[in-house]
Amino acid sequence: MPIEAPIGNKASIDNDNHVFVKMLYNVLLENEVQEKYINQVLDDMDKVLQTSHSLDSLLSSVYQKMVLKLGTPTKIVPGEKRPKVVFFIGPTGVGKTTTIAKIASKFKVEEGKKVGLITADTFRMAAANQLQTYANILGVPLNVIYSADELLDTVKRQNREYQDLDVILVDTIGFSHKNQDQKNDTKKLITALGDIYDSEVYLVLSATTKQKDLMDIADAYMEFTKFNLIFTKLDETKCLGNLFNMKQYTGSSLSYITTGQNVPDDIEIVNAQKLVKQLLGGN
Ligand SMILES: Nc1nc2c(ncn2[C@@H]2O[C@H](COP(=O)(O)OP(=O)(O)OP(=O)(O)O)[C@@H](O)[C@H]2O)c(=O)[nH]1
Ligand SMILES: [Mg+2]
């Protein structure tokens, strides 16, 4: 229902409008949007208030500004150069492997694409087994690699199995962004193919991680690669300000969000309009 400015003299309308801006400020803050970004969104509302006294137009201008700031979400699209190689990187336990299984299933079952999996998470046997189980269920090939050099080998395999694929999803070891050696290994891995193949990197982050830690993690990865952002575990938090903050902080595109443990159902592409409505206190 449109929100109408109350009938009254100019001073009282101005006052109501400022109360309303303050209310939006508080709602965004409650949803853990950082103050810096709230100010960016609300700072020129004075200008809007000069030309219009309707709360409705004020709300719609905040909404539009935020939707624009979220940009158009990215999705993995197989390119002309096949196969496209997509790396999933990020801290331990955020849901990288589960997300890969969900995406692989969508490609294979819903889009009829040829998908392959590679895991570079050889640190733990259980990790390769986890992905192997999904690969078996989906009927897609999985290859385990033990070094960055083996990546090119696998993608160009003699039997052409991998050459013929539309997309190859590469699972990587989850590590603390403070571990320099593991960081170097990840860098080597994602640069191992050079320009021979189209490749993309997705940084997987949990929506439940503290804002300060998310920024530290992003800093560590931004040092050596561009990436798009995937947020997991949205079902475990009510505050989605992190998504808005990290989009602004990294300048990277948002892409997928995951909302539960079910493979393949609990994944969707970010819906900027829906997200902004939630951030502004809607459902
Ligand atoms: N609630 C919830 N749990 C999730 C979601 N995505 C993944 N999980 C769970 O998070 C846990 C870790 O998931 P993994 O996919 O193994 O995470 P990972 O990033 O591969 O972990 P490492 O390989 O150990 O770094 C599992 O119990 C998943 O079921 C989600 O969207 N919501
Ligand atoms: Mg994993």
PDB file of N, CA and C and ligand atoms in Angstrom, residues 89-102 121 124 127 130 134 171-175 204 208 231-236 257-263 266-267, ligand 1:
ATOM      1  N   ILE A  89      36.372 -20.889  -4.320  1.00  0.00           N
ATOM      2  CA  ILE A  89      37.360 -20.700  -3.265  1.00  0.00           C
ATOM      3  C   ILE A  89      36.667 -20.105  -2.038  1.00  0.00           C
ATOM      4  N   GLY A  90      37.348 -20.174  -0.905  1.00  0.00           N
ATOM      5  CA  GLY A  90      36.744 -19.569   0.286  1.00  0.00           C
ATOM      6  C   GLY A  90      37.146 -20.292   1.552  1.00  0.00           C
ATOM      7  N   PRO A  91      36.754 -19.743   2.683  1.00  0.00           N
ATOM      8  CA  PRO A  91      37.156 -20.315   3.969  1.00  0.00           C
ATOM      9  C   PRO A  91      36.569 -21.703   4.226  1.00  0.00           C
ATOM     10  N   THR A  92      37.068 -22.353   5.239  1.00  0.00           N
ATOM     11  CA  THR A  92      36.617 -23.714   5.564  1.00  0.00           C
ATOM     12  C   THR A  92      35.145 -23.722   5.991  1.00  0.00           C
ATOM     13  N   GLY A  93      34.487 -24.756   5.571  1.00  0.00           N
ATOM     14  CA  GLY A  93      33.147 -25.052   6.082  1.00  0.00           C
ATOM     15  C   GLY A  93      32.026 -24.119   5.662  1.00  0.00           C
ATOM     16  N   VAL A  94      32.277 -23.258   4.676  1.00  0.00           N
ATOM     17  CA  VAL A  94      31.224 -22.306   4.291  1.00  0.00           C
ATOM     18  C   VAL A  94      30.164 -22.944   3.389  1.00  0.00           C
ATOM     19  N   GLY A  95      30.532 -24.079   2.773  1.00  0.00           N
ATOM     20  CA  GLY A  95      29.570 -24.753   1.887  1.00  0.00           C
ATOM     21  C   GLY A  95      30.022 -24.803   0.431  1.00  0.00           C
ATOM     22  N   LYS A  96      31.321 -24.771   0.190  1.00  0.00           N
ATOM     23  CA  LYS A  96      31.834 -24.802  -1.197  1.00  0.00           C
ATOM     24  C   LYS A  96      31.401 -26.084  -1.914  1.00  0.00           C
ATOM     25  N   THR A  97      31.681 -27.230  -1.264  1.00  0.00           N
ATOM     26  CA  THR A  97      31.421 -28.514  -1.919  1.00  0.00           C
ATOM     27  C   THR A  97      29.919 -28.719  -2.145  1.00  0.00           C
ATOM     28  N   THR A  98      29.131 -28.393  -1.145  1.00  0.00           N
ATOM     29  CA  THR A  98      27.675 -28.539  -1.279  1.00  0.00           C
ATOM     30  C   THR A  98      27.146 -27.636  -2.403  1.00  0.00           C
ATOM     31  N   THR A  99      27.668 -26.417  -2.476  1.00  0.00           N
ATOM     32  CA  THR A  99      27.220 -25.470  -3.504  1.00  0.00           C
ATOM     33  C   THR A  99      27.586 -25.985  -4.899  1.00  0.00           C
ATOM     34  N   ILE A 100      28.778 -26.562  -5.027  1.00  0.00           N
ATOM     35  CA  ILE A 100      29.197 -27.128  -6.319  1.00  0.00           C
ATOM     36  C   ILE A 100      28.230 -28.236  -6.733  1.00  0.00           C
ATOM     37  N   ALA A 101      27.858 -29.079  -5.765  1.00  0.00           N
ATOM     38  CA  ALA A 101      26.924 -30.174  -6.078  1.00  0.00           C
ATOM     39  C   ALA A 101      25.588 -29.613  -6.560  1.00  0.00           C
ATOM     40  N   LYS A 102      25.129 -28.543  -5.906  1.00  0.00           N
ATOM     41  CA  LYS A 102      23.847 -27.930  -6.305  1.00  0.00           C
ATOM     42  C   LYS A 102      23.950 -27.364  -7.728  1.00  0.00           C
ATOM     43  N   ASP A 121      40.926 -30.543  -3.381  1.00  0.00           N
ATOM     44  CA  ASP A 121      40.911 -30.645  -1.921  1.00  0.00           C
ATOM     45  C   ASP A 121      41.387 -32.038  -1.534  1.00  0.00           C
ATOM     46  N   ARG A 124      42.250 -33.734   2.680  1.00  0.00           N
ATOM     47  CA  ARG A 124      41.492 -34.688   3.502  1.00  0.00           C
ATOM     48  C   ARG A 124      40.768 -35.670   2.601  1.00  0.00           C
ATOM     49  N   ALA A 127      36.983 -35.266   2.070  1.00  0.00           N
ATOM     50  CA  ALA A 127      36.514 -34.199   1.188  1.00  0.00           C
ATOM     51  C   ALA A 127      36.302 -34.728  -0.225  1.00  0.00           C
ATOM     52  N   GLN A 130      33.263 -36.918  -0.354  1.00  0.00           N
ATOM     53  CA  GLN A 130      32.007 -36.152  -0.337  1.00  0.00           C
ATOM     54  C   GLN A 130      31.601 -35.775  -1.766  1.00  0.00           C
ATOM     55  N   TYR A 134      28.446 -37.146  -4.683  1.00  0.00           N
ATOM     56  CA  TYR A 134      27.580 -36.319  -5.539  1.00  0.00           C
ATOM     57  C   TYR A 134      27.818 -36.643  -7.018  1.00  0.00           C
ATOM     58  N   ASP A 171      36.565 -27.700  -7.107  1.00  0.00           N
ATOM     59  CA  ASP A 171      36.465 -27.533  -5.650  1.00  0.00           C
ATOM     60  C   ASP A 171      37.884 -27.341  -5.102  1.00  0.00           C
ATOM     61  N   THR A 172      38.027 -26.420  -4.204  1.00  0.00           N
ATOM     62  CA  THR A 172      39.372 -26.188  -3.651  1.00  0.00           C
ATOM     63  C   THR A 172      39.350 -26.407  -2.145  1.00  0.00           C
ATOM     64  N   ILE A 173      40.530 -26.464  -1.612  1.00  0.00           N
ATOM     65  CA  ILE A 173      40.641 -26.703  -0.179  1.00  0.00           C
ATOM     66  C   ILE A 173      40.211 -25.448   0.583  1.00  0.00           C
ATOM     67  N   GLY A 174      39.415 -25.660   1.601  1.00  0.00           N
ATOM     68  CA  GLY A 174      39.043 -24.524   2.438  1.00  0.00           C
ATOM     69  C   GLY A 174      40.190 -24.242   3.388  1.00  0.00           C
ATOM     70  N   PHE A 175      40.580 -22.993   3.488  1.00  0.00           N
ATOM     71  CA  PHE A 175      41.671 -22.697   4.413  1.00  0.00           C
ATOM     72  C   PHE A 175      41.492 -21.331   5.051  1.00  0.00           C
ATOM     73  N   VAL A 204      33.209 -18.111  -2.094  1.00  0.00           N
ATOM     74  CA  VAL A 204      32.044 -18.572  -1.336  1.00  0.00           C
ATOM     75  C   VAL A 204      32.173 -18.086   0.106  1.00  0.00           C
ATOM     76  N   THR A 208      26.589 -15.881   7.635  1.00  0.00           N
ATOM     77  CA  THR A 208      26.628 -15.826   9.105  1.00  0.00           C
ATOM     78  C   THR A 208      27.981 -15.343   9.649  1.00  0.00           C
ATOM     79  N   PHE A 231      26.916 -16.300  -1.534  1.00  0.00           N
ATOM     80  CA  PHE A 231      26.642 -16.325  -0.087  1.00  0.00           C
ATOM     81  C   PHE A 231      25.844 -17.566   0.276  1.00  0.00           C
ATOM     82  N   THR A 232      26.314 -18.280   1.301  1.00  0.00           N
ATOM     83  CA  THR A 232      25.643 -19.497   1.759  1.00  0.00           C
ATOM     84  C   THR A 232      24.968 -19.248   3.105  1.00  0.00           C
ATOM     85  N   LYS A 233      24.168 -20.208   3.493  1.00  0.00           N
ATOM     86  CA  LYS A 233      23.574 -20.259   4.835  1.00  0.00           C
ATOM     87  C   LYS A 233      22.662 -19.072   5.157  1.00  0.00           C
ATOM     88  N   LEU A 234      21.960 -18.571   4.135  1.00  0.00           N
ATOM     89  CA  LEU A 234      21.016 -17.482   4.390  1.00  0.00           C
ATOM     90  C   LEU A 234      19.881 -17.936   5.308  1.00  0.00           C
ATOM     91  N   ASP A 235      19.693 -19.256   5.370  1.00  0.00           N
ATOM     92  CA  ASP A 235      18.651 -19.785   6.259  1.00  0.00           C
ATOM     93  C   ASP A 235      19.054 -19.675   7.732  1.00  0.00           C
ATOM     94  N   GLU A 236      20.314 -19.370   7.988  1.00  0.00           N
ATOM     95  CA  GLU A 236      20.766 -19.336   9.380  1.00  0.00           C
ATOM     96  C   GLU A 236      20.882 -17.920   9.952  1.00  0.00           C
ATOM     97  N   ILE A 257      22.916 -17.484  -4.037  1.00  0.00           N
ATOM     98  CA  ILE A 257      22.768 -17.586  -2.589  1.00  0.00           C
ATOM     99  C   ILE A 257      22.259 -18.997  -2.296  1.00  0.00           C
ATOM    100  N   THR A 258      22.650 -19.532  -1.153  1.00  0.00           N
ATOM    101  CA  THR A 258      22.124 -20.844  -0.786  1.00  0.00           C
ATOM    102  C   THR A 258      21.362 -20.714   0.527  1.00  0.00           C
ATOM    103  N   THR A 259      20.325 -21.533   0.631  1.00  0.00           N
ATOM    104  CA  THR A 259      19.372 -21.332   1.725  1.00  0.00           C
ATOM    105  C   THR A 259      19.084 -22.609   2.507  1.00  0.00           C
ATOM    106  N   GLY A 260      20.017 -23.543   2.476  1.00  0.00           N
ATOM    107  CA  GLY A 260      19.811 -24.781   3.221  1.00  0.00           C
ATOM    108  C   GLY A 260      20.737 -25.872   2.733  1.00  0.00           C
ATOM    109  N   GLN A 261      20.632 -27.045   3.367  1.00  0.00           N
ATOM    110  CA  GLN A 261      21.569 -28.127   3.063  1.00  0.00           C
ATOM    111  C   GLN A 261      21.117 -29.031   1.918  1.00  0.00           C
ATOM    112  N   ASN A 262      19.876 -28.841   1.452  1.00  0.00           N
ATOM    113  CA  ASN A 262      19.359 -29.764   0.434  1.00  0.00           C
ATOM    114  C   ASN A 262      19.986 -29.546  -0.930  1.00  0.00           C
ATOM    115  N   VAL A 263      20.544 -30.632  -1.459  1.00  0.00           N
ATOM    116  CA  VAL A 263      21.082 -30.629  -2.822  1.00  0.00           C
ATOM    117  C   VAL A 263      20.017 -31.294  -3.698  1.00  0.00           C
ATOM    118  N   ASP A 266      18.294 -26.064  -2.587  1.00  0.00           N
ATOM    119  CA  ASP A 266      18.471 -24.833  -1.796  1.00  0.00           C
ATOM    120  C   ASP A 266      19.500 -23.871  -2.370  1.00  0.00           C
ATOM    121  N   ILE A 267      19.260 -23.456  -3.593  1.00  0.00           N
ATOM    122  CA  ILE A 267      20.161 -22.467  -4.217  1.00  0.00           C
ATOM    123  C   ILE A 267      19.352 -21.616  -5.186  1.00  0.00           C
TER     124      ILE A 267
HETATM  125  N1  LIG B   1      22.172 -24.295   6.851  1.00  0.00           N
HETATM  126  C1  LIG B   1      22.926 -24.421   5.760  1.00  0.00           C
HETATM  127  N2  LIG B   1      23.948 -25.277   5.750  1.00  0.00           N
HETATM  128  C2  LIG B   1      24.686 -25.378   4.619  1.00  0.00           C
HETATM  129  C3  LIG B   1      24.435 -24.590   3.472  1.00  0.00           C
HETATM  130  N3  LIG B   1      25.366 -24.895   2.528  1.00  0.00           N
HETATM  131  C4  LIG B   1      26.149 -25.855   3.091  1.00  0.00           C
HETATM  132  N4  LIG B   1      25.754 -26.143   4.338  1.00  0.00           N
HETATM  133  C5  LIG B   1      26.316 -27.106   5.298  1.00  0.00           C
HETATM  134  O1  LIG B   1      27.580 -26.629   5.730  1.00  0.00           O
HETATM  135  C6  LIG B   1      28.417 -27.732   6.033  1.00  0.00           C
HETATM  136  C7  LIG B   1      29.741 -27.576   5.294  1.00  0.00           C
HETATM  137  O2  LIG B   1      29.490 -27.704   3.904  1.00  0.00           O
HETATM  138  P1  LIG B   1      30.619 -28.089   2.856  1.00  0.00           P
HETATM  139  O3  LIG B   1      29.998 -28.022   1.501  1.00  0.00           O
HETATM  140  O4  LIG B   1      31.303 -29.340   3.226  1.00  0.00           O
HETATM  141  O5  LIG B   1      31.595 -26.852   3.068  1.00  0.00           O
HETATM  142  P2  LIG B   1      33.036 -26.624   2.434  1.00  0.00           P
HETATM  143  O6  LIG B   1      33.202 -25.162   2.238  1.00  0.00           O
HETATM  144  O7  LIG B   1      33.218 -27.494   1.251  1.00  0.00           O
HETATM  145  O8  LIG B   1      33.937 -27.118   3.650  1.00  0.00           O
HETATM  146  P3  LIG B   1      35.510 -27.468   3.608  1.00  0.00           P
HETATM  147  O9  LIG B   1      35.760 -28.293   2.379  1.00  0.00           O
HETATM  148  O10 LIG B   1      35.704 -28.233   4.872  1.00  0.00           O
HETATM  149  O11 LIG B   1      36.229 -26.182   3.599  1.00  0.00           O
HETATM  150  C8  LIG B   1      27.645 -28.984   5.639  1.00  0.00           C
HETATM  151  O12 LIG B   1      27.035 -29.505   6.787  1.00  0.00           O
HETATM  152  C9  LIG B   1      26.600 -28.446   4.664  1.00  0.00           C
HETATM  153  O13 LIG B   1      25.431 -29.245   4.624  1.00  0.00           O
HETATM  154  C10 LIG B   1      23.329 -23.664   3.517  1.00  0.00           C
HETATM  155  O14 LIG B   1      23.026 -22.922   2.582  1.00  0.00           O
HETATM  156  N5  LIG B   1      22.622 -23.621   4.680  1.00  0.00           N
END
